[in-house]
Coordinates of C-alpha atoms in Angstrom, one line a residue:
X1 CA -21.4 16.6 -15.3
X2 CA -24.0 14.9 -17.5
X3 CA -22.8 11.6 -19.6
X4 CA -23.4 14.0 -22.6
X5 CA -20.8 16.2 -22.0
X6 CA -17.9 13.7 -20.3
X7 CA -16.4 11.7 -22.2
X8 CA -17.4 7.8 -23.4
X9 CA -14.8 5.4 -22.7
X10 CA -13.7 2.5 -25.1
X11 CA -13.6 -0.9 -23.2
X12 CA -11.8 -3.6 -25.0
X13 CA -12.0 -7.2 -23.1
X14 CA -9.1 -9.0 -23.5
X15 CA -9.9 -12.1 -20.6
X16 CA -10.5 -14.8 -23.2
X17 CA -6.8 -14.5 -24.0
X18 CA -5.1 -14.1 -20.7
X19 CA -7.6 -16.4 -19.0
X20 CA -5.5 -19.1 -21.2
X21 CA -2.5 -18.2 -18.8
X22 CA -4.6 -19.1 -15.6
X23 CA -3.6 -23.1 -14.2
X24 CA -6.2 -25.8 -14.7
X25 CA -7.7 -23.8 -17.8
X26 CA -10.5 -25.1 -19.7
X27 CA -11.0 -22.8 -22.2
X28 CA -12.4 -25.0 -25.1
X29 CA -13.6 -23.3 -28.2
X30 CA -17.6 -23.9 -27.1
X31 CA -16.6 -22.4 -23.5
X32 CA -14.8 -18.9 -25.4
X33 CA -17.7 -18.7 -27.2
X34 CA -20.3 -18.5 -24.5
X35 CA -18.0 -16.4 -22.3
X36 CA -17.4 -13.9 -25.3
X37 CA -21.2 -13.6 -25.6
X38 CA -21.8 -13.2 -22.0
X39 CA -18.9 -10.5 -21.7
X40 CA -20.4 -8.9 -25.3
X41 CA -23.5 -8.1 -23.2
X42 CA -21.9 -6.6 -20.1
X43 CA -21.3 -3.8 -22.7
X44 CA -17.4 -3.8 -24.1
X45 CA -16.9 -2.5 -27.2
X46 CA -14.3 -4.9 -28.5
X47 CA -13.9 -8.6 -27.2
X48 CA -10.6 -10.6 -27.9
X49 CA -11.7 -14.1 -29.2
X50 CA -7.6 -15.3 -28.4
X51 CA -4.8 -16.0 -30.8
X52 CA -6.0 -18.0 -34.2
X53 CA -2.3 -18.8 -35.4
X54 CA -1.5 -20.2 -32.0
X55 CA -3.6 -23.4 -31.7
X56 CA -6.5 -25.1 -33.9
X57 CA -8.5 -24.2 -30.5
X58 CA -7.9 -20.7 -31.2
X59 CA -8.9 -20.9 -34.8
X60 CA -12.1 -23.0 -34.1
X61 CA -12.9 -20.0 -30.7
X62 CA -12.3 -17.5 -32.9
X63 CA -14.4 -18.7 -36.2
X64 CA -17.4 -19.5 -33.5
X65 CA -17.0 -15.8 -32.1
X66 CA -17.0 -14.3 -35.9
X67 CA -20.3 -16.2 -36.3
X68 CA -22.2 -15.5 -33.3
X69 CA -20.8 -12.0 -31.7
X70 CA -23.3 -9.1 -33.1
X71 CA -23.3 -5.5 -32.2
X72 CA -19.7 -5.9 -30.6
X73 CA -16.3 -5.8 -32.5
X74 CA -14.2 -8.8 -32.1
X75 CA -10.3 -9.1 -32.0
X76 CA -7.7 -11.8 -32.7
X77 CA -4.1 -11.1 -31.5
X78 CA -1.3 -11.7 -34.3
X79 CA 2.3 -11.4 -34.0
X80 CA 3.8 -8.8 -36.7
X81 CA 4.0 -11.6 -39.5
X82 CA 2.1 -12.0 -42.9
X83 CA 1.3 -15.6 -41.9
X84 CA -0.3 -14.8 -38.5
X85 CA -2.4 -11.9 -39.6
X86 CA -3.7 -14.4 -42.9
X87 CA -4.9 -17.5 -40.5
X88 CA -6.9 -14.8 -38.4
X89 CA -8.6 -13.3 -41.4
X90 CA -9.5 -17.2 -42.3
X91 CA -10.3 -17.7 -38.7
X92 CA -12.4 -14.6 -38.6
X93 CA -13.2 -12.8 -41.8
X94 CA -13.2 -9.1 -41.9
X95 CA -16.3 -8.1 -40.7
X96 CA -16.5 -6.5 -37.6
X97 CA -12.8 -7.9 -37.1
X98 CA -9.8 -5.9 -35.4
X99 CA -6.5 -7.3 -36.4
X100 CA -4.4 -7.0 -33.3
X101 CA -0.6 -7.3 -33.9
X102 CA 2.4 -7.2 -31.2
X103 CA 5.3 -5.0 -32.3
X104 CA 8.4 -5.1 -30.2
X105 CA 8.9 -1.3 -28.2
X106 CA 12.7 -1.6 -26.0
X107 CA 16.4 -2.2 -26.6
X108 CA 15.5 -5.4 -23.6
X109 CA 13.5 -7.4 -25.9
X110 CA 14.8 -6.4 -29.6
X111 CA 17.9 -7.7 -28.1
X112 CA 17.3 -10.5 -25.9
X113 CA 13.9 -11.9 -26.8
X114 CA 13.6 -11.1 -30.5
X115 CA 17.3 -10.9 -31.6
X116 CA 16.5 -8.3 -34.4
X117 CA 17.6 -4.2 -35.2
X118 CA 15.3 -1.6 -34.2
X119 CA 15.0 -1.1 -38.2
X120 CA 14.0 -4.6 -38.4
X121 CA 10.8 -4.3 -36.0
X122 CA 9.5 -1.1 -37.8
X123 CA 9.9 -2.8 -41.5
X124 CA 7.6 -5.6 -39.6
X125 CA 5.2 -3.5 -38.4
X126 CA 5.0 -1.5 -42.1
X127 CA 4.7 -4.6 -43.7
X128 CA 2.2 -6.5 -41.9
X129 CA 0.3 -3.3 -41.4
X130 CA -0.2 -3.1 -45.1
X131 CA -0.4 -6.4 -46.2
X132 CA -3.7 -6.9 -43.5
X133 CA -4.6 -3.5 -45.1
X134 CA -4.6 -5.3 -48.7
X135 CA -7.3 -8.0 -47.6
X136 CA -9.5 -5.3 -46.6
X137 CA -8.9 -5.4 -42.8
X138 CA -10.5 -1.9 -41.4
X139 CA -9.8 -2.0 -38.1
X140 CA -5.8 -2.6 -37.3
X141 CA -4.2 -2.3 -33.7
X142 CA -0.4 -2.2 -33.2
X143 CA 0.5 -3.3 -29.8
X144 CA 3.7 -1.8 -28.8
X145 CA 5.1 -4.5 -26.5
X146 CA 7.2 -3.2 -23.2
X147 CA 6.4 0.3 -24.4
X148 CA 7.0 1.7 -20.8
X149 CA 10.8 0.5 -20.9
X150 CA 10.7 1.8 -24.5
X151 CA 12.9 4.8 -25.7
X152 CA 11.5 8.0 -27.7
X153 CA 13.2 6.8 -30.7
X154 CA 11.9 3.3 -31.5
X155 CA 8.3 4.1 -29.8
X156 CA 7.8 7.3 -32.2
X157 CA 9.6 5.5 -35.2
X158 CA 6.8 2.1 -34.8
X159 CA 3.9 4.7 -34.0
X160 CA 4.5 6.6 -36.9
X161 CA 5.4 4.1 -39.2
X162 CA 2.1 2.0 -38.1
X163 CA -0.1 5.1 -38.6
X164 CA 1.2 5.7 -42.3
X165 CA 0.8 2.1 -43.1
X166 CA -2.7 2.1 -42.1
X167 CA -3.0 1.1 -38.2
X168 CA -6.2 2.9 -37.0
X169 CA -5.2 1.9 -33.4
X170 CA -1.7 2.4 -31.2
X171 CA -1.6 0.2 -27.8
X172 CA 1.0 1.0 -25.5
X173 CA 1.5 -1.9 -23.2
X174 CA 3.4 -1.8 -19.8
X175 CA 3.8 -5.3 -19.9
X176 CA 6.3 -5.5 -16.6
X177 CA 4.3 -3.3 -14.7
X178 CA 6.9 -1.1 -14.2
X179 CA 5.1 2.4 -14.3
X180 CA 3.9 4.4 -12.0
X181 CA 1.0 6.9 -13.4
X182 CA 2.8 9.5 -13.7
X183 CA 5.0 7.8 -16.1
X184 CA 2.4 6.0 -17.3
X185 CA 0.9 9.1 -18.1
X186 CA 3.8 11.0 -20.1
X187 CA 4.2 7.7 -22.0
X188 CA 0.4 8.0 -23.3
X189 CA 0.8 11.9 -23.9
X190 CA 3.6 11.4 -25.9
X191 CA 1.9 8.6 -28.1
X192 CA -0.7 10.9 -28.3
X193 CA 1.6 13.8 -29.5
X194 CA 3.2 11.3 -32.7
X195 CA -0.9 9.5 -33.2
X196 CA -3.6 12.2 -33.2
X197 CA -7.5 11.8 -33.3
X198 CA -8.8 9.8 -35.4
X199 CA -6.3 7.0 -34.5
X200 CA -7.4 5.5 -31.0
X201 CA -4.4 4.9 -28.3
X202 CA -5.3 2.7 -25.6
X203 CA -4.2 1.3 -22.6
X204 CA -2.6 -2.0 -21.5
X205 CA -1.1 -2.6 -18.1
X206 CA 0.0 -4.7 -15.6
X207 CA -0.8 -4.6 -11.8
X208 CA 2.9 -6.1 -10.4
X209 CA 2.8 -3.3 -8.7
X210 CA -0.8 -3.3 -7.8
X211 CA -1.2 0.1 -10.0
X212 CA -3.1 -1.3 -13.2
X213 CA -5.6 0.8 -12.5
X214 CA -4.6 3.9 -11.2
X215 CA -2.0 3.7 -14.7
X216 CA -5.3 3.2 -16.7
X217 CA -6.5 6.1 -15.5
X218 CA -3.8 8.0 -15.9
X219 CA -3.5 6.6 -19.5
X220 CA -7.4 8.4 -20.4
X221 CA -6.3 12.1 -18.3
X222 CA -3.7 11.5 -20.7
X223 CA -5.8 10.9 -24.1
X224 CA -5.9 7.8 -23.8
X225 CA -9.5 6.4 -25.8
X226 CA -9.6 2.7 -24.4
X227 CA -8.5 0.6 -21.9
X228 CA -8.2 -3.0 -22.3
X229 CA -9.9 -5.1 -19.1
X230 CA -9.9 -8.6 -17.9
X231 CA -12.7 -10.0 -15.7
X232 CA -11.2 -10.2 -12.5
X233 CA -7.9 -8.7 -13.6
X234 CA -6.6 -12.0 -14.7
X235 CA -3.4 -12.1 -16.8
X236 CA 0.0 -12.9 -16.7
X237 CA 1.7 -12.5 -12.9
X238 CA -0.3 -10.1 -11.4
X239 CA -3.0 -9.7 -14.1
X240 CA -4.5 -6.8 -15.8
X241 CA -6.8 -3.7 -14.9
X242 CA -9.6 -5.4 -13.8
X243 CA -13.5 -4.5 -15.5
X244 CA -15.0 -4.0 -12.6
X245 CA -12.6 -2.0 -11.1
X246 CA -12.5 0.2 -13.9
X247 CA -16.4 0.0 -14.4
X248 CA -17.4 0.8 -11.2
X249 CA -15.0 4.2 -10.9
X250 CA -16.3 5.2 -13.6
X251 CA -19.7 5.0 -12.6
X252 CA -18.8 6.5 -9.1
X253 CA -16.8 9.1 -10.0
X254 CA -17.9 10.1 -13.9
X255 CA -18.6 13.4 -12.7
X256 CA -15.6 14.4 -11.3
X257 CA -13.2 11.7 -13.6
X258 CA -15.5 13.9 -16.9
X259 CA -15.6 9.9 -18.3
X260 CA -18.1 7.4 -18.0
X261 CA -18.8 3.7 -20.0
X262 CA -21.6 1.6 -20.9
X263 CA -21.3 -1.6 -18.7
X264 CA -23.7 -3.3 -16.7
X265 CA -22.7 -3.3 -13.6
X266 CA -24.7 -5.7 -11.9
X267 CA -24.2 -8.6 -15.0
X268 CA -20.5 -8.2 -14.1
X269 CA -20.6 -11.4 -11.2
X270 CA -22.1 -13.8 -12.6
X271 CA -20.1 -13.6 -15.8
X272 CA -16.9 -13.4 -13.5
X273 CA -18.2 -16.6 -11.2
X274 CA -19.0 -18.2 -14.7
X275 CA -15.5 -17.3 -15.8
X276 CA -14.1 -19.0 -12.0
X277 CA -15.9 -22.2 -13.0
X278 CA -14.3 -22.4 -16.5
X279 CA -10.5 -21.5 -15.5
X280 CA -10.9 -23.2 -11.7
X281 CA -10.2 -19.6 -10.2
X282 CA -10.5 -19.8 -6.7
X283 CA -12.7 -17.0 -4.6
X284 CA -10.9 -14.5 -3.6
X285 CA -11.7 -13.1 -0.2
X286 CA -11.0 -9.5 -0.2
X287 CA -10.5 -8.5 -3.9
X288 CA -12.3 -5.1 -5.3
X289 CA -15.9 -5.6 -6.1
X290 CA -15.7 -9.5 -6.9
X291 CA -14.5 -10.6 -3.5
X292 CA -16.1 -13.2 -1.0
X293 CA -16.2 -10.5 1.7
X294 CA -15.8 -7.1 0.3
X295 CA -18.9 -6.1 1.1
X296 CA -19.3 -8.0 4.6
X297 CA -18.3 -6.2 7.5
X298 CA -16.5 -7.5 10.8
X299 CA -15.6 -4.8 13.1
X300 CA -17.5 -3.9 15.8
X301 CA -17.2 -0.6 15.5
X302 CA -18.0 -0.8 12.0
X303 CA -20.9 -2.6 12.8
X304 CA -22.5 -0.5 15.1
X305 CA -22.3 2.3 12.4
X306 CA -23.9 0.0 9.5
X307 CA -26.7 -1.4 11.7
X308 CA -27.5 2.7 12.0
X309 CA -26.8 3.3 8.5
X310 CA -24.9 1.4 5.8
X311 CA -23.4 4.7 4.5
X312 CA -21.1 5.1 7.6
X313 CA -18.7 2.6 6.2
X314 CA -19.9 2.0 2.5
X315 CA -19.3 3.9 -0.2
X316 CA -19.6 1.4 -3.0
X317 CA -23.1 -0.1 -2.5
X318 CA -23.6 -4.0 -3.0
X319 CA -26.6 -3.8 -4.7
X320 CA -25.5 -1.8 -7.8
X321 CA -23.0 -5.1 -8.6
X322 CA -25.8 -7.5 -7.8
X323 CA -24.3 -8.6 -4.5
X324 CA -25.8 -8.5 -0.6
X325 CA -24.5 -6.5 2.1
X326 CA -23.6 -8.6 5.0
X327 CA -22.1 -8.4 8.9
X328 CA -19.6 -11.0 10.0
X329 CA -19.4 -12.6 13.6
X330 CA -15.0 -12.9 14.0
X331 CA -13.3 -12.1 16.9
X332 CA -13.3 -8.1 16.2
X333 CA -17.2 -7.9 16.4
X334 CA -19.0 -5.8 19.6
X335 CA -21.8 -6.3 21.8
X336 CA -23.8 -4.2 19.3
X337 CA -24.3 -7.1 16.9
X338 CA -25.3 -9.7 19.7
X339 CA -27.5 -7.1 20.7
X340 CA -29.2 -6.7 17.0
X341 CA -29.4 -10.9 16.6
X342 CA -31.3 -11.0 19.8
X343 CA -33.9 -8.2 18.9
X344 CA -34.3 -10.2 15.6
X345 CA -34.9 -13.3 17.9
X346 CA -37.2 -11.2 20.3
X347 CA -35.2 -12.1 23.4
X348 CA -33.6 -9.6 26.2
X349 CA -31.1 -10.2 28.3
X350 CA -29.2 -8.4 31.3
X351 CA -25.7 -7.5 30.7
X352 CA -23.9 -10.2 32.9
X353 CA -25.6 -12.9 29.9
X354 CA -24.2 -10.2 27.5
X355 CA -21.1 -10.6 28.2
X356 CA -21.2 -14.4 28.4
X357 CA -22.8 -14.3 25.2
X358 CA -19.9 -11.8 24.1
X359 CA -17.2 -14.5 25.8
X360 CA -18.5 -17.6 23.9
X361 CA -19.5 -16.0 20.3
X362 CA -16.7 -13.2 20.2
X363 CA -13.7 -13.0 22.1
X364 CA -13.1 -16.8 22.8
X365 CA -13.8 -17.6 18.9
X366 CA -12.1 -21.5 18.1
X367 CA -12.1 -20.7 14.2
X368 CA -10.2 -17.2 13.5
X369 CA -12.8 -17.2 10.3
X370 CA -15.7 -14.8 10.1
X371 CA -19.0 -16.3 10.2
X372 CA -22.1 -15.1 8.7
X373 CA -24.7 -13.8 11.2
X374 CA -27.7 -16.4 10.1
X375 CA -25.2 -19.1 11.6
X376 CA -24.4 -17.2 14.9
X377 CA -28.4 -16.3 15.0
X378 CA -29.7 -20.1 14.3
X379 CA -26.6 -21.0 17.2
X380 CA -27.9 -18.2 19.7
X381 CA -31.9 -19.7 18.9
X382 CA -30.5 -22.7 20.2
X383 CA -28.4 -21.8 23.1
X384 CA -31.3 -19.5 24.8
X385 CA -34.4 -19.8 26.2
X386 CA -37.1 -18.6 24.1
X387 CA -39.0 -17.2 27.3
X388 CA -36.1 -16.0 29.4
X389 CA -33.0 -15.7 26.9
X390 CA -31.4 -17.8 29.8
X391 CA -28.2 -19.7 28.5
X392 CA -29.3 -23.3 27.7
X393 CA -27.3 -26.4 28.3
X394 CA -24.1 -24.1 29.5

């Protein structure tokens, strides 16, 4: 299936908000800024500058990204009040600006967070709807908080209303994490159903359950238009559906999803490490597409199938995300990889040295961590003989 015949996917970034939520954050106005334009050219379509009524920081982020951001929409997050949608039009302007409100979707938080009727929350949503309509606001989200524990009645009651007041966008947010995709799923359909085309619906989830992403997608099989991403996932408990997840399924599997975006996917790490280096996010070491070792390989019998060909055990390619391929010396490595340092060292040797090479730089490892191979190979250039490979100093 060609990109002109599946089907373009929105991507609305929303990690300069939810990286505020990471420990040790740094996220000064100056540092939103140049993270909003580095995300802008990855390709989004939307990016969220933060949360102008919350903080001057957020007003001074926000009126920098209104300045500076061309080509991509940017967003401000509002609560459903008159005041909070008026200091991000100040902040922000109207321009190129989506309003982005919260509405409150189950009985759990209209009782015990918000203390108001389900009558109450519509009238909200119907007035500040129409009063960021009235200052000429053209692009309006409603973002139906703890949708996924919402009932039919108050979810089609704030969709509908929202629509009629003006909304242009419904975002239906799992906010525990509580779905599974199949739920996830009937919960878009139905939106769908009560908000037709050309309102968009898009998708916001939670990964408690490690299933941000598979609910995303289920959330566009079920007319979903957009998905809103973070960099790395980040977010509140277990984060959010991660960008480069999302980006690089798409780009995989576009012909068989029938979806495809726009973004780059090898600018993706160095905005992500840049992000890291703001927010003092430490590496992870196995995590989808950004990790320290997810494309590094340890097993030995893994090993001896990449050193023949990198597609025995890789179906995501390095190179595509700007990262390197690499083989890890740890205590599950084979002979096989001993064997290909020493070729790259020119040296032969019989299989008794083999196995003591095996014993010393394998098995009888000290540090359970992996190493690179350049280490083992400067070690092993060391150890041996350059005429006779024989052990040195053992």
């Amino acid at each position: 299936m060609s990109e002109r015949t599946a089907r373009r996917v929105s991507v609305f970034d929303t990690t300069l908000r939810d990286g505020e939520q990471a420990p040790g954050n740094a996220m000064s106005p100056d540092r939103k800024l140049d993270l909003a334009l580095r995300i802008a050219d990855l390709g989004v379509d939307s990016v969220e500058a933060g949360f102008p009524a919350s903080s001057p920081s957020d007003f001074e982020a926000t009126r920098l990204i209104s300045k500076s951001l061309s080509g991509t929409r940017f967003a401000t997050f509002s609560r459903t009040t008159r005041r909070d949608v008026e200091i991000a039009v100040e902040a922000g302007g109207i321009a190129n600006h989506e309003v982005q409100m919260v509405a409150t979707g189950s009985q759990i938080h209209l009782t015990h967070k918000r203390g108001i009727t389900r009558e109450a929350a519509v009238h909200e949503v119907v007035d500040t709807v129409t009063f960021a309509r009235s200052l000429g606001v053209e692009y309006i989200s409603v973002g139906i908080e703890d949708a996924s524990r919402g009932d039919d009645e108050i979810l089609r009651a704030l969709t509908e209303s929202a629509v009629q007041a003006g909304a242009t966008c419904i975002i239906l947010a799992d906010t525990t994490g509580c779905h599974t995709p199949d739920e996830y799923g009937a919960l878009i359909a139905k939106i769908r159903r009560w908000a037709p085309p050309p309102i968009r619906v898009s998708t916001h989830c939670h990964n408690d359950f490690g299933l941000s992403l598979a609910n995303a997608l289920a959330g566009l099989h079920a007319g979903a238009d957009e998905v809103q991403v973070t960099l790395g996932g980040i977010g509140e408990r277990a984060g959010n559906t991660p960008l480069e997840e999302l980006a690089a399924l798409l780009a995989y599997k576009s012909d068989h999803l029938g979806m495809y975006t726009d973004i780059k996917l090898e600018a993706m790490y160095p905005v992500y490490n840049r992000l890291r280096e703001v927010i003092k996010l430490e590496e992870p070491r196995n995590k989808p597409i950004f990790g320290k070792y997810v494309f590094g390989t340890a097993a030995g019998i893994h090993q001896q199938g990449m050193l023949s060909d990198p597609t025995t055990y890789e179906f995501v390619e390095p190179s595509r995300f700007g990262r390197e391929r690499s083989l890890l010396i740890g205590r599950h490595s084979g002979r096989t990889v001993l064997r290909h340092l020493l070729g790259q060292l020119g040296l032969e040797v019989d299989d008794a040295q083999l196995t003591e090479l095996y014993r010393i730089h394998v098995a009888e490892r000290v540090d359970g961590d992996c190493e690179p191979l350049e280490i083992v190979r400067e070690r092993l250039a060391k150890e041996l003989s350059p005429r006779t490979g024989v052990l040195a100093n053992r």
